Coordinates of C-alpha atoms in Angstrom, one line a residue:
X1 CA 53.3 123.1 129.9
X2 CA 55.9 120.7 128.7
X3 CA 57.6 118.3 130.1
X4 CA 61.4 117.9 129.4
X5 CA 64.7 116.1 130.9
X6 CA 67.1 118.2 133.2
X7 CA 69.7 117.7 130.2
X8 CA 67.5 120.1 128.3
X9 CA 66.9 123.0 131.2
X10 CA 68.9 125.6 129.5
X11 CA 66.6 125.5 126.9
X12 CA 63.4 126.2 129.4
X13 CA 64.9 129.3 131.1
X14 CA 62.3 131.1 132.8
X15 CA 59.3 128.2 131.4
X16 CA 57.8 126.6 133.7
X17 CA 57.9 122.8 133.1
X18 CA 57.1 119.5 133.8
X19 CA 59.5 116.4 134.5
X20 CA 59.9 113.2 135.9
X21 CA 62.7 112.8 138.7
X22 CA 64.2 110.5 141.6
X23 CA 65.2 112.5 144.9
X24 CA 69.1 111.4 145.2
X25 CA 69.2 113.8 148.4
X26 CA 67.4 117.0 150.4
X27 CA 68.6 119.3 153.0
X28 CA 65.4 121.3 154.8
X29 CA 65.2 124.5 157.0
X30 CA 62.2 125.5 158.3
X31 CA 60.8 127.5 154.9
X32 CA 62.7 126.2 152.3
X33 CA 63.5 122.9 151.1
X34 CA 66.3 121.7 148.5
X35 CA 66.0 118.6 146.6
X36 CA 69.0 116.9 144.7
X37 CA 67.3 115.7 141.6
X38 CA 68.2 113.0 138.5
X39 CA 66.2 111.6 135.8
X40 CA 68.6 109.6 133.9
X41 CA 70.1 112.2 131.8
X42 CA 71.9 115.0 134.1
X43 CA 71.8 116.1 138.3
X44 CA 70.1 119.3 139.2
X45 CA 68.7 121.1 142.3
X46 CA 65.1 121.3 142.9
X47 CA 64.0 124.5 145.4
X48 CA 60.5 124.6 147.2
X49 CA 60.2 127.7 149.0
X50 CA 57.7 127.3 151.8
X51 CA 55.4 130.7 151.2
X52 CA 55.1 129.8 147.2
X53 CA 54.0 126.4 147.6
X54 CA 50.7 125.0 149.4
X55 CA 50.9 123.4 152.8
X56 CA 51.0 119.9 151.3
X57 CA 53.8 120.7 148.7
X58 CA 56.1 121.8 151.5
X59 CA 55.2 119.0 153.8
X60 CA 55.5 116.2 150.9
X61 CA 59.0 118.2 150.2
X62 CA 60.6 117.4 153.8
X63 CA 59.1 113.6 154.2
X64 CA 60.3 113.0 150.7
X65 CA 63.2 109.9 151.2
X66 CA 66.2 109.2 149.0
X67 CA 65.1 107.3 145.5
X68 CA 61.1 108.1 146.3
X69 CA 60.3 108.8 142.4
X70 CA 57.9 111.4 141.1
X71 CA 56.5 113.9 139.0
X72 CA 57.4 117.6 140.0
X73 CA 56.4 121.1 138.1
X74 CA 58.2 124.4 138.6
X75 CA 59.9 126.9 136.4
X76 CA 63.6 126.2 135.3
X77 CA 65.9 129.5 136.7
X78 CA 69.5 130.0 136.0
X79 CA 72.1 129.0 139.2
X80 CA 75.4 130.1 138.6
X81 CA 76.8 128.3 141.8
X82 CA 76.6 125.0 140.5
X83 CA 78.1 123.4 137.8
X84 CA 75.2 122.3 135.8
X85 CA 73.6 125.6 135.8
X86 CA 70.4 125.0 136.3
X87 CA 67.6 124.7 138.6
X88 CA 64.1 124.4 139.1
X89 CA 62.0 126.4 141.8
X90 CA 59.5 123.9 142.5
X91 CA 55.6 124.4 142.7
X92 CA 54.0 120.7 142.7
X93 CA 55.1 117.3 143.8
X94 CA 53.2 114.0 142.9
X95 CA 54.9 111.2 144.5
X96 CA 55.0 108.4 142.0
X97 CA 56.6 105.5 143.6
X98 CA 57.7 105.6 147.4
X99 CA 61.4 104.6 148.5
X100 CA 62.5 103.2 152.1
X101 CA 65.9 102.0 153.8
X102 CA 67.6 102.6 150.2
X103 CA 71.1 101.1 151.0
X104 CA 73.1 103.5 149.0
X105 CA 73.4 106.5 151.5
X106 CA 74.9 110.0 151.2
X107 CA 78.1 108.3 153.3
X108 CA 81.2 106.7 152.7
X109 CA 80.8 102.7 151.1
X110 CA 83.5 100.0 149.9
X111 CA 83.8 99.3 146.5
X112 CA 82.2 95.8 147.5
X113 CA 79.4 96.6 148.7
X114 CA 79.4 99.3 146.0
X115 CA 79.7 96.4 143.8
X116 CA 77.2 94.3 145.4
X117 CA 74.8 96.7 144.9
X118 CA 75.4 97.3 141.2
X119 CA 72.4 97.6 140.1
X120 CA 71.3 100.6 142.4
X121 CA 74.5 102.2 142.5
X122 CA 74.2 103.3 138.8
X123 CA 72.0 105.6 140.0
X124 CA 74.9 107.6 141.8
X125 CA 77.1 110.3 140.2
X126 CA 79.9 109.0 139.6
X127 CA 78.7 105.7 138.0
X128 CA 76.0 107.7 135.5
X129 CA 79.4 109.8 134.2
X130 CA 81.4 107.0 134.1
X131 CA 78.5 105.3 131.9
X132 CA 77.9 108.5 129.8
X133 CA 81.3 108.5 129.0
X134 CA 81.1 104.8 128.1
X135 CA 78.2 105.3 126.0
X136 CA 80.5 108.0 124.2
X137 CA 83.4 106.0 123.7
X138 CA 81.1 103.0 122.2
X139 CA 79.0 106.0 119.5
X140 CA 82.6 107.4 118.3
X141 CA 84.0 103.7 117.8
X142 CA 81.3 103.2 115.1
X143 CA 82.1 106.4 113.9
X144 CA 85.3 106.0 113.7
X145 CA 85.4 102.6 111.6
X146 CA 82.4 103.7 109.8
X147 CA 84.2 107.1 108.6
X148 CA 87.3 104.9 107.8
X149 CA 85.5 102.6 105.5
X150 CA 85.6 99.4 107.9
X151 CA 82.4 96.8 108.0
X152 CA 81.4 95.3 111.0
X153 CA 81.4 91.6 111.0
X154 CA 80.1 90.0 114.1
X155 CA 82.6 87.3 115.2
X156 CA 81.2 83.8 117.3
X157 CA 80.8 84.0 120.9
X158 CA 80.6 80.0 121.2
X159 CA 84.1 78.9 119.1
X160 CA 85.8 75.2 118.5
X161 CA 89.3 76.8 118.8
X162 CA 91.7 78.9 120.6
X163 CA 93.3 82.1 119.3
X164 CA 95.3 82.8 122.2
X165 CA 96.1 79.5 123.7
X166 CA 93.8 77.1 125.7
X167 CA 94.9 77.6 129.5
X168 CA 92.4 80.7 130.1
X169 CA 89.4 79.1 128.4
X170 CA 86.0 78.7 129.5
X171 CA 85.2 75.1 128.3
X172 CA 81.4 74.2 127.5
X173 CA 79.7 71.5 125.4
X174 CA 77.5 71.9 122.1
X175 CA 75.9 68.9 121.7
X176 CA 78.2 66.4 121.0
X177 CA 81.2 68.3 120.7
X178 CA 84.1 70.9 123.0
X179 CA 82.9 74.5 122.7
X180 CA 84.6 77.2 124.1
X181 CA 83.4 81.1 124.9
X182 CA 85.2 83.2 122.6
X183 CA 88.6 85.0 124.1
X184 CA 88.9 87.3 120.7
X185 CA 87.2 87.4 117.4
X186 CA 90.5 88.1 115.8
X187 CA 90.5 85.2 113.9
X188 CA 87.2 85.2 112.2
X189 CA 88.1 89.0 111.4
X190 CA 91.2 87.8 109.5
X191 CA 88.5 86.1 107.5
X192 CA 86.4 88.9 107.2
X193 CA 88.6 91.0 106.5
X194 CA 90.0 88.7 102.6
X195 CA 86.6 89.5 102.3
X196 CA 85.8 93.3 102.6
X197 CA 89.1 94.7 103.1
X198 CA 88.8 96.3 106.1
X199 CA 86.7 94.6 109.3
X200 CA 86.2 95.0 112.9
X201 CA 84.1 93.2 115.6
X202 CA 83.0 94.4 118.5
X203 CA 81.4 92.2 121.2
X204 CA 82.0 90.3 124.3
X205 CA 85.1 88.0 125.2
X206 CA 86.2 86.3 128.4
X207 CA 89.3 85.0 130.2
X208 CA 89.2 81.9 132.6
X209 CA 91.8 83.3 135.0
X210 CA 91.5 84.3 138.1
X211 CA 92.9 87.7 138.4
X212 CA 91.7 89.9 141.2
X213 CA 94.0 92.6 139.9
X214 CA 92.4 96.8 139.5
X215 CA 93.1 95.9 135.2
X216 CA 91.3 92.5 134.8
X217 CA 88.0 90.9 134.3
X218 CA 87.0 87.5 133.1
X219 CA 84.4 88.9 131.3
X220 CA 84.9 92.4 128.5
X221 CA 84.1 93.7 125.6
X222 CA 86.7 93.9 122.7
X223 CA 87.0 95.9 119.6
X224 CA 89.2 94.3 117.1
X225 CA 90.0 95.4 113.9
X226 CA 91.7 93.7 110.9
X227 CA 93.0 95.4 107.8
X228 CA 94.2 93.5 104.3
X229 CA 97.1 94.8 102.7
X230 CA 98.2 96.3 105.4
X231 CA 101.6 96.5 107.0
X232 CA 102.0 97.0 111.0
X233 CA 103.6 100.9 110.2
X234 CA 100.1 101.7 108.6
X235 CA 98.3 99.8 111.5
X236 CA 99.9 101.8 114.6
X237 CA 98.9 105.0 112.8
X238 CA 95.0 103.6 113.1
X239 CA 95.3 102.8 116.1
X240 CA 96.5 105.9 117.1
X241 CA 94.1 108.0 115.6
X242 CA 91.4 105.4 116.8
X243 CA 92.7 106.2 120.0
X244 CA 93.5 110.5 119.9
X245 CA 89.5 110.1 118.2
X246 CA 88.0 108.5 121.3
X247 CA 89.7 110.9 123.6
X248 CA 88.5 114.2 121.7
X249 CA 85.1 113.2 121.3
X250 CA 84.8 112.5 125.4
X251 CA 86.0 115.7 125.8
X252 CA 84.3 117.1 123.5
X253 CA 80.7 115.4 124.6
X254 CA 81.3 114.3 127.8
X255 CA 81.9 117.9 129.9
X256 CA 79.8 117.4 132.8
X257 CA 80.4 113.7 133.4
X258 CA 84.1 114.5 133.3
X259 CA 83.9 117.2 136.1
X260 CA 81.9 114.4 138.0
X261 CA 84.6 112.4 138.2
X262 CA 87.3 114.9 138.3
X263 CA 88.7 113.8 135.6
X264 CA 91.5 116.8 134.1
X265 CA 90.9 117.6 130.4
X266 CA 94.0 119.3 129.9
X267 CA 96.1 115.6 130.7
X268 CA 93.3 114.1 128.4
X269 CA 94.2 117.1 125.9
X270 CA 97.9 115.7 125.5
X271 CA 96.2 112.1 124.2
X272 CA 95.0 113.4 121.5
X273 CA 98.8 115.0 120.2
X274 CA 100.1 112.6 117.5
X275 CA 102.5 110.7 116.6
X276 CA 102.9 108.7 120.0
X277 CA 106.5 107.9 121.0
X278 CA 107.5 104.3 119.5
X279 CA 110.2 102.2 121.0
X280 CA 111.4 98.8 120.8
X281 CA 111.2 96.0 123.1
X282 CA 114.9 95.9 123.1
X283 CA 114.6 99.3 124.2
X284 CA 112.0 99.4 126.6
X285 CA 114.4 96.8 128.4
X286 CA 117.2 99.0 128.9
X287 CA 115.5 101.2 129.9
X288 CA 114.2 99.7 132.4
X289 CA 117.2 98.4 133.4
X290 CA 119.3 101.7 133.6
X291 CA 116.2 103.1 136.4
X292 CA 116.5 99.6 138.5
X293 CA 113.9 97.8 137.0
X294 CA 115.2 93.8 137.8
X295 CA 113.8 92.8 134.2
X296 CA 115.6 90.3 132.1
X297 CA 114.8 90.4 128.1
X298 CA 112.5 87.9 127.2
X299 CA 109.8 88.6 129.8
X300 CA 106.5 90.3 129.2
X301 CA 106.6 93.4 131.6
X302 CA 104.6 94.1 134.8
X303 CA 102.4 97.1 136.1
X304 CA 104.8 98.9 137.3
X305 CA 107.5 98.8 134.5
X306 CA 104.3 99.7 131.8
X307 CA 104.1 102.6 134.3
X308 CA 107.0 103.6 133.7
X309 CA 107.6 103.2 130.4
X310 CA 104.3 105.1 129.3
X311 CA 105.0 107.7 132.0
X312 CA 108.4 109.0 131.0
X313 CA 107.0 109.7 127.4
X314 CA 103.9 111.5 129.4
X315 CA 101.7 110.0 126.4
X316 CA 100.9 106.7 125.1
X317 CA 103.2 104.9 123.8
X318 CA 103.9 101.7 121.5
X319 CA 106.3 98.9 122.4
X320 CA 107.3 97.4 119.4
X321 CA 108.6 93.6 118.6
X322 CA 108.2 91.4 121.5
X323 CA 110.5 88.4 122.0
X324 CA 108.6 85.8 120.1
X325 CA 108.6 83.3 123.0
X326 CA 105.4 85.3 125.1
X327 CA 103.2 86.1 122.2
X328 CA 100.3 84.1 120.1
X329 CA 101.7 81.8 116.8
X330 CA 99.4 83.8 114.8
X331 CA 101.9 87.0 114.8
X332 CA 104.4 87.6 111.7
X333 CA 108.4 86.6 112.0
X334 CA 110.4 89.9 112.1
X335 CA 112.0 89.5 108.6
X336 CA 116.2 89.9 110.4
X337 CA 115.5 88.3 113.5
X338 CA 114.3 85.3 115.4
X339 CA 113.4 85.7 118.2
X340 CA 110.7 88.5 117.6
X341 CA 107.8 89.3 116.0
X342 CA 106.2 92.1 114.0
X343 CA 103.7 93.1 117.3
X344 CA 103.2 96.2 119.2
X345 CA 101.4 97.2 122.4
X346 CA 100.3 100.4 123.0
X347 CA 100.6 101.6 127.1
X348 CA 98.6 103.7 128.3
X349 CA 100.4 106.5 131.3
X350 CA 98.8 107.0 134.8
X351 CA 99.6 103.2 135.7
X352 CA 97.0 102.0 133.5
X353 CA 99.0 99.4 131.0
X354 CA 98.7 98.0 128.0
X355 CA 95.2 99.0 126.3
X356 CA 95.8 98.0 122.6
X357 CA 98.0 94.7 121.6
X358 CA 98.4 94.1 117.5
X359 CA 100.6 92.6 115.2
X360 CA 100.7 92.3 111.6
X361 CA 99.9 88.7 110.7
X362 CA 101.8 85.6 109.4
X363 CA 100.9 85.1 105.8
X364 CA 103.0 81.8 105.5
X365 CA 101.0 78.6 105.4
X366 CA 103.7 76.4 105.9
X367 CA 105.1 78.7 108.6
X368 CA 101.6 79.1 110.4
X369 CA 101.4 75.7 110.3
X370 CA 104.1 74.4 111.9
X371 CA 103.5 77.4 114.9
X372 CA 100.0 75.6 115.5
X373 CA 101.3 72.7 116.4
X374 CA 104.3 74.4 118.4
X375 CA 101.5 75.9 120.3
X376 CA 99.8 72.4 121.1
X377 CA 97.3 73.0 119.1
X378 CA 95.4 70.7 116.7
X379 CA 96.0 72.0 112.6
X380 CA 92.7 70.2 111.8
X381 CA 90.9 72.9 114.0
X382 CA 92.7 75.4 112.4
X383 CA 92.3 74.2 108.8
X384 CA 89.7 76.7 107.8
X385 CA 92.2 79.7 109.0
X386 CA 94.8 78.2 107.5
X387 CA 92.7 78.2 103.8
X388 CA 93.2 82.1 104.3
X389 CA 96.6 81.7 103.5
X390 CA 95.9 79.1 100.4
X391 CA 93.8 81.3 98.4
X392 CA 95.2 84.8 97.8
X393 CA 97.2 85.8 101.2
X394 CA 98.1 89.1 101.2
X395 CA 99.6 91.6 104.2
X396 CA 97.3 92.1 107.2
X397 CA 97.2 93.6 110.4
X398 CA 94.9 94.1 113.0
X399 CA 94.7 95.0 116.8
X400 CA 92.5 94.7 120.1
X401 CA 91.3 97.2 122.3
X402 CA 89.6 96.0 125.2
X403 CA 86.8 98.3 126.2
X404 CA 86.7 98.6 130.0
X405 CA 90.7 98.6 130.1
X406 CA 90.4 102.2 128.0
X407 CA 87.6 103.5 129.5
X408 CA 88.9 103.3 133.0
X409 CA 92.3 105.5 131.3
X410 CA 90.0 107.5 130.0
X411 CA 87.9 108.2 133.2
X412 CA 90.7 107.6 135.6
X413 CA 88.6 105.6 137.5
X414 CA 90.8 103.1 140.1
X415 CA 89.1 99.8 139.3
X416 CA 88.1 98.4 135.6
X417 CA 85.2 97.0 137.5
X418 CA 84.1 100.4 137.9
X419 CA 83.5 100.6 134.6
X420 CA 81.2 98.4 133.6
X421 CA 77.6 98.0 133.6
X422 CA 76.9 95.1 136.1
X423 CA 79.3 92.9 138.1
X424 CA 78.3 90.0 135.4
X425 CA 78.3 86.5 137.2
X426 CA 81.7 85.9 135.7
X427 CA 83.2 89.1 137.2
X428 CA 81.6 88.3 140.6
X429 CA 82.9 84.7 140.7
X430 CA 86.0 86.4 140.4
X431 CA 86.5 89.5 141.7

């Protein structure tokens, strides 16, 4: 007899097999029992039928209480009413580890208490997809910037300086000296990346404001790219394909977790049609303003005017050259303009914002300089970025995707808390 996961019933039709399971839920009658069964990789439906079983089996079956693990043999039958397929008609049950009072019952809980509970409510449903499908989008990023000839070069976590500005820092000490947790890795990929051509990081960054909005969290995981001699037209077409390359793949290897959360595969279908639509800030602003939107140009847009903007195009869709006031000194001056920069974010539709931001970057030292100091930042901290553009400069781009922001498009989950792993002791400071 072997012993298998759930995932791998379909190949054990008719065997009879061995696995180790947690009871998630039973109903009973008075000769049959069923048992709603996990073991980490799928759901399926355990059956003890009171004449094929001894006395003990059945009466272990009905006493059995939510979470009790075990060890439970039986042979693995087709079941064309559920979704998964599968079943097993159980013939032994060997309690492993008992369960009592579980706090995650079959009925209705807030997403507090959900959240509270973290660490138990993984165990549910909707969570394991929502994780499976995480899992998935993390494999096909490698993939992705593996097939495309990118290295991964692992940026600092503790850093001396600000990419983004110093207001949503996390300040710490190292030693004798400021530290601060790391808000991107996109500088030390700019590095990286006059090094091996094309780079990406991907790691954990945090945000020291206190946003208790469904799209934020103090504490994420970024994947950042950077690309030499590279112009911001060549960038948006990686991203895009980064993007329609995630989506296929989910649907591709993520079936079952996306019927678990109800999520529609034909709307994910139309992600992965390229090119996305691409219009300009300038744009994007009268538009808004011709469907009542009271936006003045100059401002960074909301929720609900990303809405609308990525819903009308029914796709994602790239903003291009934002007024230079609201972005990072770091970006490249549009080459007839101002007041703008060579930048894009990409929107997602369904109300869920802005998922990538990239730019091409300034390649000027003089020029980079003098926007440091704009900024209110110190040059001398910058001085080793700053030696990029000294010693053989050339075009570069590069973007950010934040992890749990796409995922929770992806899934259509409600809450980017839902999305990750544990409500971290940043996140629950902060909800």
């Amino acid at each position: 007899m072997q012993q298998i996961n759930i995932i791998n019933a379909k190949d054990h039709v008719d065997e009879k097999v061995k696995i180790g399971v947690w009871l998630t839920n039973k109903r009973s009658s008075g000769k049959i029992a069923f048992l709603q069964l996990r073991d980490g990789t799928a759901f399926f439906q355990g059956v003890v039928l009171k004449n094929n079983v001894s006395e003990e089996v059945f009466e272990t079956a009905k006493e059995l209480r939510q979470e009790t693990s075990m060890w439970i043999t039986g042979v693995i039958h087709e079941d064309s009413r559920s979704k998964f397929g599968y079943e097993i008609a159980v013939e032994t049950i060997e309690v492993v580890g008992e369960s009592e009072d579980y706090p995650i019952t079959p009925k209705e809980h807030g997403i507090d208490f959900l959240l509270d509970h973290r660490h138990l409510w993984l165990r549910s449903s909707r969570p394991h997809a929502t994780m499976v499908i995480r899992n998935e989008v993390i494999r096909a990023t490698y993939e992705f910037f593996n097939k495309e000839g990118f290295t991964k070069i692992d940026a600092p976590i503790l850093t001396g300086s600000a990419p983004e500005g110093t207001t949503d820092l996390f300040h710490t000490e190292y030693f004798d000296r400021d530290a601060y947790l790391s808000q991107s890795g996109q500088l030390y990929e700019e590095a990286g990346a006059m090094a091996f051509d094309k780079v990406f990081s991907f790691g954990p960054t945090f945000r020291a404001e206190k946003s208790k909005t469904r799209r934020h969290l103090i504490e994420f995981w970024m994947i950042e790219p950077e690309m030499a001699f590279m112009h911001q037209e060549q960038s948006l077409e990686v991203q895009e394909q980064y993007i329609a390359f995630l989506v296929q793949n989910v649907i591709d290897h993520c079936k079952d977790a996306l019927d678990t959360l109800g999520r529609d595969v034909e709307t994910l279908k139309r992600y992965t049609q390229l090119p996305y639509p691409r219009i300009s800030y300038d744009e994007a602003v009268e538009m808004l303003k011709e469907n009542d939107f009271d936006v003045d140009w100059g401002v960074d847009f909301g929720s609900p005017a990303e809405t609308f903007l990525a819903d009308h195009f029914s796709q994602p869709v790239f903003v291009l050259n934002y007024p230079k006031s609201i972005k990072p000194f770091y970006m490249k001056p549009h080459p007839t303009r101002k007041d703008v920069v060579i930048c894009a974010d990409l929107l997602a539709p369904e109300g869920y914002g802005e998922i990538i931001g990239g730019s091409e970057r300034a390649t000027d030292y003089n020029y980079l300089y003098d926007q440091i100091i704009k900024a209110g930042l110190d040059p001398k901290e910058y001085g080793w970025y700053l030696d990029l553009r000294k010693y053989g400069s050339v075009p570069h781009s590069g973007f950010g995707l934040g992890l749990e922001r796409a995922l929770t498009w992806i899934t259509g989950e409600d809450h980017v808390r839902e999305t990750i792993p544990f409500p971290r002791l940043l996140n629950r400071i902060y909800p």
